[in-house]
Rosetta silent file (secondary structure, phi, psi, omega in degrees, C-alpha in Angstrom):
SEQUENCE: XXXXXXXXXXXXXXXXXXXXXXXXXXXXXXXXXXXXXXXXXXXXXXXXXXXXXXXXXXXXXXXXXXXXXXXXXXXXXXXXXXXXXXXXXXXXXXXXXXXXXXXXXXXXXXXXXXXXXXXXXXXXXXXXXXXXXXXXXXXXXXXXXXXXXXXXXXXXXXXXXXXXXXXXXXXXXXXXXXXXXXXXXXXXXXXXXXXXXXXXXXXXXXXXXXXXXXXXXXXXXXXXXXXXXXXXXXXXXXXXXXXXXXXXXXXXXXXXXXXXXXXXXXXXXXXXXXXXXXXXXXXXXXXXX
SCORE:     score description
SCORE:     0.000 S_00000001
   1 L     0.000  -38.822 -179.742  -46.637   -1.736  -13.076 S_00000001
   2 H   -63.012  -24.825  160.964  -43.535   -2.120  -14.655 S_00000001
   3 H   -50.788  -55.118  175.036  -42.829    1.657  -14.119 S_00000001
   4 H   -70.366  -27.419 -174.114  -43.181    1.446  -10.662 S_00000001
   5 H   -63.677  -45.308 -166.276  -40.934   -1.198  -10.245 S_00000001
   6 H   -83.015  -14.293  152.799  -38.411    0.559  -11.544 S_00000001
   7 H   -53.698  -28.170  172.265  -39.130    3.551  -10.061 S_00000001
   8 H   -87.630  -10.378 -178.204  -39.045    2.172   -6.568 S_00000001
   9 H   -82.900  -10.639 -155.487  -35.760   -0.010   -7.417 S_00000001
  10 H   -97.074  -24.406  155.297  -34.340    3.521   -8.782 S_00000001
  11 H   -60.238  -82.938 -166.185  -34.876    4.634   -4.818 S_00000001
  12 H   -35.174  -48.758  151.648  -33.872    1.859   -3.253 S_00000001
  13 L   -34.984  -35.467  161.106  -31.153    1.996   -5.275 S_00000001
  14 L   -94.513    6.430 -174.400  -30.040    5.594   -3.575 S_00000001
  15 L    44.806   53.074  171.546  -30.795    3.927   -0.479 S_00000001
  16 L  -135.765   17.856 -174.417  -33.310    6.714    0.698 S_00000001
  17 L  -102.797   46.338  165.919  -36.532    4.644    0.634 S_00000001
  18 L    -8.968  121.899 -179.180  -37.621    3.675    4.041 S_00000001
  19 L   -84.947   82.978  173.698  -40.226    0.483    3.813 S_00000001
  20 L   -62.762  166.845 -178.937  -43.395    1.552    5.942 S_00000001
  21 L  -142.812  154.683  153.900  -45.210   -0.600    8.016 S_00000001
  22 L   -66.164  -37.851  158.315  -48.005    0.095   10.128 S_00000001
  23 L   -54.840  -78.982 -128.942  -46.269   -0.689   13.546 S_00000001
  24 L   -82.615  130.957  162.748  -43.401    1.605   12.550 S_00000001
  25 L   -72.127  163.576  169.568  -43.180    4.743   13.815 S_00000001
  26 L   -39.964  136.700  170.640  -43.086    7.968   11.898 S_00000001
  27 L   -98.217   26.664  161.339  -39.770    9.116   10.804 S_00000001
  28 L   -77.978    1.929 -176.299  -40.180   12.397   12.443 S_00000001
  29 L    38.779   18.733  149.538  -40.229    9.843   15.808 S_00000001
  30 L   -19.207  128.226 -175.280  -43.902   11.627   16.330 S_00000001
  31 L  -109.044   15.919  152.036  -45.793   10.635   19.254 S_00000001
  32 L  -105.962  123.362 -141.562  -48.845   11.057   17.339 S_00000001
  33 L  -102.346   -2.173 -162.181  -49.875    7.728   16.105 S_00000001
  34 L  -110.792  123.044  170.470  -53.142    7.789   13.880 S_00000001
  35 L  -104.698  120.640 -166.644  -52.064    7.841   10.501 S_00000001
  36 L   -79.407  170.367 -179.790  -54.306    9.993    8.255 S_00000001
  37 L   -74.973  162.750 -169.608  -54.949    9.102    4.670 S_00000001
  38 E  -121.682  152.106  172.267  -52.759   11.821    2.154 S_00000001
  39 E  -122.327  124.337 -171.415  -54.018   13.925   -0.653 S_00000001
  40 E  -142.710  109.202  161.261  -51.560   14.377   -3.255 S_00000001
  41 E   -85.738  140.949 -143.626  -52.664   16.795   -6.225 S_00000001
  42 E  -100.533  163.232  145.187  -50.928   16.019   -9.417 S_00000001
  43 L   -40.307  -32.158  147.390  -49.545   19.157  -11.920 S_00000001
  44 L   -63.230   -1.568  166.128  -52.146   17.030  -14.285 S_00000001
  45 L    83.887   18.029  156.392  -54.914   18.240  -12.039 S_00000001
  46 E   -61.003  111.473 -145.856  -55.184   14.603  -10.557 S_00000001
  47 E   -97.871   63.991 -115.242  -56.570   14.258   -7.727 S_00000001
  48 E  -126.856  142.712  175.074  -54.735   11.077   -5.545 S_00000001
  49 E  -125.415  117.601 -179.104  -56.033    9.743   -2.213 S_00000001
  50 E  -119.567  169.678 -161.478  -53.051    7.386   -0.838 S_00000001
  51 L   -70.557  152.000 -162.904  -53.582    5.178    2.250 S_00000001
  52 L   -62.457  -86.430 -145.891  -51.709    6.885    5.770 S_00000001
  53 L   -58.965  -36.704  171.520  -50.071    3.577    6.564 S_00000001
  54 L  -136.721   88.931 -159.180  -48.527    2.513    3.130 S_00000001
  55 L   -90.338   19.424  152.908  -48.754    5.650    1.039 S_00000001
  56 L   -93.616   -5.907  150.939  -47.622    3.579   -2.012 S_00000001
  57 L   -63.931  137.757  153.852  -51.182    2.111   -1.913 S_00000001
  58 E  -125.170  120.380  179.153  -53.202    4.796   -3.541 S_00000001
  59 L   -57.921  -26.418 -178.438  -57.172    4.425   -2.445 S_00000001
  60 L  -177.179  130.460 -141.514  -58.421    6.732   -5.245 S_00000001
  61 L  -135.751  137.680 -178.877  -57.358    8.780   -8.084 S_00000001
  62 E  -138.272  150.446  165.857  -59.992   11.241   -9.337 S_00000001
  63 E   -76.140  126.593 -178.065  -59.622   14.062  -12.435 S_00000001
  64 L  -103.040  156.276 -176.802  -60.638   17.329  -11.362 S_00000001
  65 L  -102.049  169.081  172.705  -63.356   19.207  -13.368 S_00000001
  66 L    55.594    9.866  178.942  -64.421   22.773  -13.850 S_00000001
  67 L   -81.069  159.499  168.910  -62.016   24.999  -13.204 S_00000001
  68 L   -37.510  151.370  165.112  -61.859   27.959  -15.115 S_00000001
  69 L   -57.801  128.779  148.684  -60.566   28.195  -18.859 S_00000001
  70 L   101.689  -17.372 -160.344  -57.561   27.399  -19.286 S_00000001
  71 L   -79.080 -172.885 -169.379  -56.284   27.255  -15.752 S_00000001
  72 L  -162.136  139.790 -172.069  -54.059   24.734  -14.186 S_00000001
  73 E   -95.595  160.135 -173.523  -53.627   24.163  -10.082 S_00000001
  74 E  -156.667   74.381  115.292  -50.620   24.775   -8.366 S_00000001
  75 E  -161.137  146.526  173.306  -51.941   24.606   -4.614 S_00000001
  76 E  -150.881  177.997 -171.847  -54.166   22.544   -2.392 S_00000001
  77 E  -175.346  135.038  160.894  -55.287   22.193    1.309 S_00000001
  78 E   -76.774  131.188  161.339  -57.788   20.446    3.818 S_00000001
  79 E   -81.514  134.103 -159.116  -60.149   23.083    5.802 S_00000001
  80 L   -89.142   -9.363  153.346  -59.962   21.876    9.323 S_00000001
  81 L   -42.097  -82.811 -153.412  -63.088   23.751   10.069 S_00000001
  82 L  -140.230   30.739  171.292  -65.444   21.717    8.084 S_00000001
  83 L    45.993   14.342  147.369  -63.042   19.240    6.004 S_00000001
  84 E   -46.084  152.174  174.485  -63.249   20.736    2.683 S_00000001
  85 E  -127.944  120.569  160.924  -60.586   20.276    0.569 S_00000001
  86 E   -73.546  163.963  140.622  -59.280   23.609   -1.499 S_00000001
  87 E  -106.755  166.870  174.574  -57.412   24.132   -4.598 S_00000001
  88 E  -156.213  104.814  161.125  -55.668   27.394   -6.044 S_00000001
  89 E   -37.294  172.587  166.706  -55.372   27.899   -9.775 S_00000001
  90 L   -78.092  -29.912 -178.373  -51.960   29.654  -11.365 S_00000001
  91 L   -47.142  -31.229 -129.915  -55.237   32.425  -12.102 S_00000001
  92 L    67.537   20.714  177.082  -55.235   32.918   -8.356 S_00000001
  93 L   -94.345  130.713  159.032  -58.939   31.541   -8.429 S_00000001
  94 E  -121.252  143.753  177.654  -59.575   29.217   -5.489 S_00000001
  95 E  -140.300  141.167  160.574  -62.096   26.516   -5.593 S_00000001
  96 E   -75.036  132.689 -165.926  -63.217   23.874   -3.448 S_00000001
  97 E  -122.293  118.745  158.966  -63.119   20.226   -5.023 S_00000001
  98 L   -62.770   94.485 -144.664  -65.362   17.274   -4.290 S_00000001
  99 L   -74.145   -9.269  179.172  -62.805   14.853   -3.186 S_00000001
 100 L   -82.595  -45.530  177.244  -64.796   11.922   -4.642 S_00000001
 101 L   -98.543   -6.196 -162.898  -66.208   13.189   -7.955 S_00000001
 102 L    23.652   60.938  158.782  -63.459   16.197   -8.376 S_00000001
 103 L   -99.140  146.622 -161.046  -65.820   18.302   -9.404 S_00000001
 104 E  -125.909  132.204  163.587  -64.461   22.148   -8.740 S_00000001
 105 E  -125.455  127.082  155.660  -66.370   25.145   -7.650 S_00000001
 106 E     1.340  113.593  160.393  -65.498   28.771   -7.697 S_00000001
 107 L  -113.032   58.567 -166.723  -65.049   30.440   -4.410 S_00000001
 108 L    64.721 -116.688 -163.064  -65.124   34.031   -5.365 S_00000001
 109 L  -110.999  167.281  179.983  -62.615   36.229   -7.999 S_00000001
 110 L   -61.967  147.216  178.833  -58.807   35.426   -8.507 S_00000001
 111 L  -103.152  150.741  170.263  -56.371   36.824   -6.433 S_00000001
 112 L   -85.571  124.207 -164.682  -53.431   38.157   -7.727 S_00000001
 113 L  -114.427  157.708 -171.426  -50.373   36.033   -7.280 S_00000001
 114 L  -112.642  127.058  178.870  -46.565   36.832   -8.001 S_00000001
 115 L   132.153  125.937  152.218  -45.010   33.310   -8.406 S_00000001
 116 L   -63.277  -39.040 -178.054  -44.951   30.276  -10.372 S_00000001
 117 L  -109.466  131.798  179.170  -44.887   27.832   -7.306 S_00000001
 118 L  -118.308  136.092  170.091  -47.471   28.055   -4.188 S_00000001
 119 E   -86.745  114.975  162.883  -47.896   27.111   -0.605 S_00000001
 120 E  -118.598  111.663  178.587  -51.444   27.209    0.582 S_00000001
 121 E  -120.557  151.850  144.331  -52.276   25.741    4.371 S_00000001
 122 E  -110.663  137.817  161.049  -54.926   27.185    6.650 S_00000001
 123 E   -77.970  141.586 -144.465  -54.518   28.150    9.666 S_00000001
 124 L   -89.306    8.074  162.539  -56.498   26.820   12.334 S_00000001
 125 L  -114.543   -2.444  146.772  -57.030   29.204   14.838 S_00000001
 126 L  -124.112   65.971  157.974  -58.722   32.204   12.503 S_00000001
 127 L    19.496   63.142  152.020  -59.979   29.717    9.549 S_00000001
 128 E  -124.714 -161.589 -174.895  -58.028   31.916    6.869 S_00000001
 129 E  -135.830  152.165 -167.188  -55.421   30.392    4.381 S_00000001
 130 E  -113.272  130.452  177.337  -51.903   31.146    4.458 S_00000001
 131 E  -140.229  136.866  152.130  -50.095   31.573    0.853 S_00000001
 132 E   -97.923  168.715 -168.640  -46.671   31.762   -0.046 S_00000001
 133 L  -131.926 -167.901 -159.451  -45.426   32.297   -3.049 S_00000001
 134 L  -116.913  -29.783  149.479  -41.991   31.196   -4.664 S_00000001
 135 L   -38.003  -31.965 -175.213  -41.086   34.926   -4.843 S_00000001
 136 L    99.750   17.823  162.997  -41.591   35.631   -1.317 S_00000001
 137 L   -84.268  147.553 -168.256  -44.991   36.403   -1.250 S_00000001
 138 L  -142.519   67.771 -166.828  -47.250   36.685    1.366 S_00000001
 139 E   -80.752  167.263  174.154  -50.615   36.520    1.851 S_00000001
 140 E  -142.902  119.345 -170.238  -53.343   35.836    3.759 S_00000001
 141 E   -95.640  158.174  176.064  -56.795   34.743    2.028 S_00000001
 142 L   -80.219  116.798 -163.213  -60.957   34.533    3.123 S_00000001
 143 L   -85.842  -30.258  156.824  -61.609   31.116    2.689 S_00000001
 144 L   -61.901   -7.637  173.408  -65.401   32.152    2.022 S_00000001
 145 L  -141.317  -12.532 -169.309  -65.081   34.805   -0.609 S_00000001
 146 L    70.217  -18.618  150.192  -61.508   34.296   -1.883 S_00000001
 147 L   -44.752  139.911 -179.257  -60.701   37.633   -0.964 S_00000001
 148 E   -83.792  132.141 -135.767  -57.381   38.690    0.205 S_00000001
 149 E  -110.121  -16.851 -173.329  -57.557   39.309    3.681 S_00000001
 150 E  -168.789  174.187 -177.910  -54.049   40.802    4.167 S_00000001
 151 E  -160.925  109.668 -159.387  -50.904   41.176    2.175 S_00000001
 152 L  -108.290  157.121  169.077  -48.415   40.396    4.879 S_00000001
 153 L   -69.807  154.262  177.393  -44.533   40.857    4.851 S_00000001
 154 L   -36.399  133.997  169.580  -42.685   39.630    2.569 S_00000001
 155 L   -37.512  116.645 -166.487  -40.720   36.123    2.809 S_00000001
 156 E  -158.207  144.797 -169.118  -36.930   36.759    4.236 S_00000001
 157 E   -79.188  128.248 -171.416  -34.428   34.938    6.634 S_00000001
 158 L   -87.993   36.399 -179.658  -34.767   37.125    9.750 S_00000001
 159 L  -134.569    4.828 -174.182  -30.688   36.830    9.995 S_00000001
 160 L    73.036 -175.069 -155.451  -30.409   38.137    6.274 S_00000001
 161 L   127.470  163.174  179.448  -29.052   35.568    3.524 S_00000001
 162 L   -64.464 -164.261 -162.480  -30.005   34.878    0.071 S_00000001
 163 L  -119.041  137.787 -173.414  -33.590   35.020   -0.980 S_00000001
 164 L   -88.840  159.560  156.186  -35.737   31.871   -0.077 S_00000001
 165 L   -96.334   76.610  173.640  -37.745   29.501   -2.309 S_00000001
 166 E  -115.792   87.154 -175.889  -40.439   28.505   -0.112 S_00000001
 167 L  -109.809   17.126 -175.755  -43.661   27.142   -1.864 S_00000001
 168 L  -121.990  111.198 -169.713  -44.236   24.257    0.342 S_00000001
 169 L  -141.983  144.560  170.909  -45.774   25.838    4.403 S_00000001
 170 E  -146.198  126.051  168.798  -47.871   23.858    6.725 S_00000001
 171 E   -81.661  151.618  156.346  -49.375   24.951   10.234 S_00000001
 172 L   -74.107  159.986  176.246  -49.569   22.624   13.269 S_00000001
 173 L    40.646   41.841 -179.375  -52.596   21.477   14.948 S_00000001
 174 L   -49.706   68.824 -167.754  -54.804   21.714   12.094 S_00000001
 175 L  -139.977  161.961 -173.861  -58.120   21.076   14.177 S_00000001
 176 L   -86.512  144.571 -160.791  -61.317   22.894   14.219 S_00000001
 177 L    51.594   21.963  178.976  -60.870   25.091   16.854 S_00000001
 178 L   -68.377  156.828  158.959  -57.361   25.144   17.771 S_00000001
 179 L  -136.619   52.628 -170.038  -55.738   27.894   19.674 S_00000001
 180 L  -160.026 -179.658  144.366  -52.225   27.747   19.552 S_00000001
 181 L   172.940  173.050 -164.812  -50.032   26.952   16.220 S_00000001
 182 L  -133.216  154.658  161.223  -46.693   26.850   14.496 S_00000001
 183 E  -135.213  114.236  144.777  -45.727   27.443   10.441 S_00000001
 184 E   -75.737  169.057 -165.058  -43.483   25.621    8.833 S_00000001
 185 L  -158.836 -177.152  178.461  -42.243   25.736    5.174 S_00000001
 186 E  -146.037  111.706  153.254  -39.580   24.394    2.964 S_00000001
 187 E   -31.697   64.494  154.246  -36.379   26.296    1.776 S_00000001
 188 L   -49.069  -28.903  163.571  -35.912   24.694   -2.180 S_00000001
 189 L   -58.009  -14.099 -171.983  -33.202   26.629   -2.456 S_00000001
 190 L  -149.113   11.194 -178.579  -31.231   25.875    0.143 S_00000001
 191 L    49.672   55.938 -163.283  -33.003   22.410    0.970 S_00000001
 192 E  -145.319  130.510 -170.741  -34.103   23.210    4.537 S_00000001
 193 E   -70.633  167.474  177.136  -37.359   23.215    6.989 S_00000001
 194 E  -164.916  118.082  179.706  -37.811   26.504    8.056 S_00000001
 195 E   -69.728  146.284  175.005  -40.409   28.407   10.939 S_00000001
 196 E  -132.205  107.884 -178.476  -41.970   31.472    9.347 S_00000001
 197 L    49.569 -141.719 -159.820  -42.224   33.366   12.809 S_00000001
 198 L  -123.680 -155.050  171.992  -42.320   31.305   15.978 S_00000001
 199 L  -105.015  156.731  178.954  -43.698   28.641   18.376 S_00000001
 200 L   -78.544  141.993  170.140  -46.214   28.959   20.869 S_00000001
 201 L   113.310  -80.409 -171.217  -44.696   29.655   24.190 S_00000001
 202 L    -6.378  143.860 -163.764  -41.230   31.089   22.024 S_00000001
 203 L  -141.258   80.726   65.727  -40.233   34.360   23.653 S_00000001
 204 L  -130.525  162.523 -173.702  -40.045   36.820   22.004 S_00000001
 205 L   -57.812  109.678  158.899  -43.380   36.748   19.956 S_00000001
 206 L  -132.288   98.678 -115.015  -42.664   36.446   16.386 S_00000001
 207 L   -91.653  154.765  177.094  -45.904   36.515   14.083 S_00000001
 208 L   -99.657   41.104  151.003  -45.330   34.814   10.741 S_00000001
 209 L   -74.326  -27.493 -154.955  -47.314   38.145    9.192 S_00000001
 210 L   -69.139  -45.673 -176.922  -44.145   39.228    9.534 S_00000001
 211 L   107.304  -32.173 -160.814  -42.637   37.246    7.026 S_00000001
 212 E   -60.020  129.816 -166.086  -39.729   36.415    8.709 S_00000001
 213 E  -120.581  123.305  163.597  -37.994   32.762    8.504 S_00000001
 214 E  -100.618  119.621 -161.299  -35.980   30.470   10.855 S_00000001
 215 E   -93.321  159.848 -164.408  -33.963   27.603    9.481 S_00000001
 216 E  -111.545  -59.864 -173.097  -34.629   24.609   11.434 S_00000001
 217 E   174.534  144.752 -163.518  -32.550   22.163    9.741 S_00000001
 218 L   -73.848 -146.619 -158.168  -31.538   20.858    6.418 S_00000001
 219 L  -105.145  -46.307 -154.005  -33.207   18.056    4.417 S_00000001
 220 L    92.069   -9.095  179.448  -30.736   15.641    3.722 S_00000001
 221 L  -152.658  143.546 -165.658  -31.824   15.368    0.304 S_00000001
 222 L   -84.196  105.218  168.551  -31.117   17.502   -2.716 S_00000001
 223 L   -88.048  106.978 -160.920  -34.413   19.465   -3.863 S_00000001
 224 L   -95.119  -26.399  172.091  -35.109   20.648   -6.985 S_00000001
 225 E  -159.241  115.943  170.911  -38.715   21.654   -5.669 S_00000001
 226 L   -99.409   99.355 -134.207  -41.125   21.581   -3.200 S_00000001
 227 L  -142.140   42.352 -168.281  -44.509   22.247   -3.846 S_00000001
 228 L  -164.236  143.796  166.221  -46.738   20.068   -0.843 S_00000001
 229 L  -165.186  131.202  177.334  -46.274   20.403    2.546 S_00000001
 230 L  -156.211  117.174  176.053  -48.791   19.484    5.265 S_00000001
 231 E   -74.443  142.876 -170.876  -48.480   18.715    9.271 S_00000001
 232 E  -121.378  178.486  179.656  -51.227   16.169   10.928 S_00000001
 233 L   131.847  167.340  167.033  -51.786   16.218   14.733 S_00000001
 234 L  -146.051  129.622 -168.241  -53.607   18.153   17.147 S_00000001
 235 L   -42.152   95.178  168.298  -51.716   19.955   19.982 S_00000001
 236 L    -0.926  161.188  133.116  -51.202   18.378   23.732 S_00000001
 237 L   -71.338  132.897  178.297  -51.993   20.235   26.913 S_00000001
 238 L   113.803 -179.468  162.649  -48.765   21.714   27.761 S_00000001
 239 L    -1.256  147.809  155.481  -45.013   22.745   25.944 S_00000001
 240 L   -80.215  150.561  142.623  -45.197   22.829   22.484 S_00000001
 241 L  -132.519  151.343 -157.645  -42.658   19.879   21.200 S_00000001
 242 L  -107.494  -13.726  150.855  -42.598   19.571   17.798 S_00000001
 243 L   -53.940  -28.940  174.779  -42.331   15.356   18.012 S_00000001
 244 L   -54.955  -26.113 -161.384  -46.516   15.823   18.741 S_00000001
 245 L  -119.325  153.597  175.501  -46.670   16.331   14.923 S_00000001
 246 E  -110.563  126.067  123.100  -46.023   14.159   11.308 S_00000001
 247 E   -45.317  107.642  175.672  -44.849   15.988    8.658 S_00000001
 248 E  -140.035  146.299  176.421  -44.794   15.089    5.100 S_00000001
 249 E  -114.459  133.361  162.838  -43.738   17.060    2.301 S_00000001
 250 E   -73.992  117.545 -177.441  -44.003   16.728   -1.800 S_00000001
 251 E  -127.504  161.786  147.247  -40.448   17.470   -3.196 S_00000001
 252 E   -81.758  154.211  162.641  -38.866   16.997   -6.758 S_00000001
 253 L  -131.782 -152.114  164.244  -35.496   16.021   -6.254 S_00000001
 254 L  -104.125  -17.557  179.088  -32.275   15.208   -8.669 S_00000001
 255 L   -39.831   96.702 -172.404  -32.618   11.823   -8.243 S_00000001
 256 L    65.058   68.902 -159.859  -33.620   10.077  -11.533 S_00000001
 257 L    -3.714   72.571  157.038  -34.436   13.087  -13.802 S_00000001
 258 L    87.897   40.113 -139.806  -36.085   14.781  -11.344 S_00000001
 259 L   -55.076  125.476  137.177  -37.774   11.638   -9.436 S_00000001
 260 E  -118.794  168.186 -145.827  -40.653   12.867   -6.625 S_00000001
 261 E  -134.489  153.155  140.030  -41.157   11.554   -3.827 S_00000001
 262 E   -72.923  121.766  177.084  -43.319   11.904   -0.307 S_00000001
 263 E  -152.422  145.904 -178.964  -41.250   12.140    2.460 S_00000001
 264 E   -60.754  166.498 -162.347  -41.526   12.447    6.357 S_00000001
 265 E  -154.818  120.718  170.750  -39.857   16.083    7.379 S_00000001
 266 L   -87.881   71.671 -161.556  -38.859   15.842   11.201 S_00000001
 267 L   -30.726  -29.037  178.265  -39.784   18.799   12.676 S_00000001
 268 L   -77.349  -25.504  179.904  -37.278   18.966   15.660 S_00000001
 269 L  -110.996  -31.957  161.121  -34.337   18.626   12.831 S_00000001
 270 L   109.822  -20.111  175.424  -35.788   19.524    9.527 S_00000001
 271 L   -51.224  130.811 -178.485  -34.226   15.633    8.561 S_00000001
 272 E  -102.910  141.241  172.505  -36.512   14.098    5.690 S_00000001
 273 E  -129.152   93.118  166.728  -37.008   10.032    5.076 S_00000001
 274 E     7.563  142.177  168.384  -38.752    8.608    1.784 S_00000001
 275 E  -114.528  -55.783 -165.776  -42.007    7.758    2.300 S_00000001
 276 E  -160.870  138.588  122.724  -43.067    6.738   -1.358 S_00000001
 277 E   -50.365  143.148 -158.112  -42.570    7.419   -4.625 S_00000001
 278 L  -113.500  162.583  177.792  -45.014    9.651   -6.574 S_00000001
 279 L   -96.351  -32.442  162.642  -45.941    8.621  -10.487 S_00000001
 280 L  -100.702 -171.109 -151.932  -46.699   12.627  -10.897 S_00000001
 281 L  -126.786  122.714  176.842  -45.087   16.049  -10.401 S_00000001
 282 E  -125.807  150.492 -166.133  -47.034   17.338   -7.296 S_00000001
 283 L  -115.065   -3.198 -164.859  -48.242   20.924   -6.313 S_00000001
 284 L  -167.496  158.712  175.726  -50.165   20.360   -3.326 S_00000001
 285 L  -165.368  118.437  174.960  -50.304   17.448   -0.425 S_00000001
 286 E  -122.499  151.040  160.976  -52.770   17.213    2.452 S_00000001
 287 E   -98.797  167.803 -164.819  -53.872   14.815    5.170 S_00000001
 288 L   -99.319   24.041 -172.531  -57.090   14.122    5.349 S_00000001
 289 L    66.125    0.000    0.000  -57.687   14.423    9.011 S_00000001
């Protein structure tokens, strides 16, 4: 206990720690109001469930089991299909995890990945999962065999620019059966939200197979990594606006030798606001629908 205090006075202290409440809106100003519970997977292979509303409550912390020898996870994701919740070894093995007992099972052979840090979201209008890599890689995996389903282009600012970091990507409107969506990511390198190919409606069509990236808008806070990223909502009738959805992303920062935190990610500006502090170094962050 004594940790956390000073970990949350060592926030407060930078003045970047926003106090939620449940009455308070999102700090993405999101006009979607149901806050889901968060999944936050630790670099220890912890498993964290923290409450929507005050995500410095955490409802349940589970170990996960069974993964191959030797491995270690570096990605995670809810399927909005049938509310599984993946994992993705450093092997490239994906497994599904039993969010109660974190027991892990196999979902067919390892893929080969280029990259120490990984994004994995699926996308919700063909059930496959979308992985980035830290590297610029860009795949697209079979959530039912673990095969790779494509090997899409590479990650790249479609204006030119230095070479991206992006290991944090989340689609919108992460419902069973959606037919419309948008994917975002997060720029460590340059601290910045970023579209990997376009919005629905956007003119001219740009598929994020493509690879191709559009900065949105920086952070506001100094990132040493971002390794969580996950949008909740499920898309109006009508426009896209990018206020339908909450954002929250896991970053390292510089703050307090190398402090991380949850924080809201505003989609129309790419501006981020403390959410929580995290007690672990996190690879993966989902809501739980």
């Amino acid at each position: 206990m004594r940790r956390i205090g000073m970990v949350v006075a060592a926030v407060l202290a930078a003045g970047v720690l926003a106090a939620p409440t449940a009455s308070a809106a999102p700090a993405s100003a999101s006009t979607h109001n149901d806050r889901s519970d968060l999944l936050v997977l630790g670099s220890n292979g912890v498993l964290s469930r923290h409450n929507g509303n005050v995500p410095l409550l955490v409802e349940h912390r589970v170990r996960i089991t069974g993964l191959a020898h030797k491995d270690r996870l570096v990605g995670m994701d809810v399927r909005p299909a049938n509310g599984a919740v993946y994992v993705i070894g450093a092997s490239g093995q994906l497994y599904t995890v039993d969010a109660r007992s974190g027991k892990a099972t196999k979902v067919g052979a390892p893929a080969a990945l280029a990259g120490t840090a990984v994004g994995l979201d699926f996308n919700p209008t063909v059930d496959r999962i979308r992985l980035v890599t830290d590297t610029g890689q860009n795949l697209r995996l079979h959530p039912d065999t673990g095969a790779v389903a494509a090997v899409d282009g590479m990650l790249a600012y479609a204006t030119g620019g230095g070479k991206p970091e992006v290991a944090a990507s989340g689609y919108t409107n992460s419902v069973a059966g959606a037919t419309s969506t948008a994917l975002y990511g997060v720029d460590s390198r340059t601290d910045t939200l970023v579209l990997q190919g376009s919005v629905p409606g956007a003119t001219p069509v740009v598929s994020p197979n493509t690879g191709q990236l559009f900065p949105v808008g920086r952070l506001g806070l100094n990132v040493v990594a971002a390794n969580g990223f996950d949008i909740d909502g499920a898309a109006p009738i009508g426009e896209y606006k990018p206020n339908d959805y909450r954002a929250v992303a896991a970053v390292r920062t510089g703050l307090l030798l190398g402090l991380s935190l949850l924080v809201d990610v505003d989609l129309r500006t790419g501006r981020a606001k403390v959410l929580a502090p995290l007690l672990t170094s996190p690879v993966g962050v989902a809501f739980t629908g």
